[in-house]
């Protein structure tokens, strides 16, 4: 599967959802995740993300491994809904892009 990692938090650019052929993205308040049961590993979303937040599971940086479980859990969580069309990023996305240790900012 592919995994959305920390750098999506407080950015949510949503360029990724426009290219997904299986509509596997799920939207939370300040991050998207990928439903691992739907993702077909096509990888087309990876270069679309301005924050470089999406990785193939096997390419995830070591400090991002917690996001495998987080994507799987949040994809099924209450309130996390399918998103298939691009929309405006969060208002201060450009300020938060590339900030380290954003996991504390994740709103579930
Ligand atoms: Fe997040 Fe990047 Fe998509 S910031 S919403 S994974 S384009």
mmCIF file of C-alpha atoms and ligand atoms in Angstrom, residues 3-5 7-17 25 30-33 45-46 48-54 83 102, ligand 1:
data_model
loop_
_atom_site.group_PDB
_atom_site.id
_atom_site.type_symbol
_atom_site.label_atom_id
_atom_site.label_comp_id
_atom_site.label_asym_id
_atom_site.label_seq_id
_atom_site.Cartn_x
_atom_site.Cartn_y
_atom_site.Cartn_z
ATOM 1 C CA UNK A 3 0.930 5.818 2.985
ATOM 2 C CA UNK A 4 0.316 9.502 3.700
ATOM 3 C CA UNK A 5 2.952 10.665 6.172
ATOM 4 C CA UNK A 7 4.032 16.292 6.117
ATOM 5 C CA UNK A 8 0.371 16.301 5.060
ATOM 6 C CA UNK A 9 -0.661 17.516 8.524
ATOM 7 C CA UNK A 10 -1.939 21.133 8.516
ATOM 8 C CA UNK A 11 -1.329 21.339 4.733
ATOM 9 C CA UNK A 12 -3.870 19.093 2.986
ATOM 10 C CA UNK A 13 -3.088 20.309 -0.514
ATOM 11 C CA UNK A 14 -5.367 17.580 -1.989
ATOM 12 C CA UNK A 15 -3.636 17.423 -5.399
ATOM 13 C CA UNK A 16 -3.285 13.701 -4.650
ATOM 14 C CA UNK A 17 -6.993 12.896 -4.785
ATOM 15 C CA UNK A 25 -8.129 8.880 -0.004
ATOM 16 C CA UNK A 30 -6.192 18.500 8.903
ATOM 17 C CA UNK A 31 -4.783 15.492 7.029
ATOM 18 C CA UNK A 32 -5.685 12.877 4.438
ATOM 19 C CA UNK A 33 -4.924 9.186 4.692
ATOM 20 C CA UNK A 45 -0.162 10.319 -6.310
ATOM 21 C CA UNK A 46 3.448 10.498 -5.128
ATOM 22 C CA UNK A 48 1.469 15.232 -7.162
ATOM 23 C CA UNK A 49 1.961 16.108 -3.482
ATOM 24 C CA UNK A 50 3.619 19.529 -3.033
ATOM 25 C CA UNK A 51 4.646 18.455 0.483
ATOM 26 C CA UNK A 52 6.137 15.115 -0.637
ATOM 27 C CA UNK A 53 4.024 13.422 2.003
ATOM 28 C CA UNK A 54 3.164 10.180 0.154
ATOM 29 C CA UNK A 83 -12.467 12.678 -0.887
ATOM 30 C CA UNK A 102 3.844 17.839 13.063
HETATM 31 FE FE1 LIG B 1 -1.741 15.790 1.844
HETATM 32 FE FE2 LIG B 1 -0.067 16.010 -0.150
HETATM 33 FE FE3 LIG B 1 -2.441 15.031 -0.600
HETATM 34 S S1 LIG B 1 -0.320 17.466 1.513
HETATM 35 S S2 LIG B 1 -3.718 16.092 0.888
HETATM 36 S S3 LIG B 1 -0.897 14.110 0.698
HETATM 37 S S4 LIG B 1 -1.323 16.392 -1.940
#
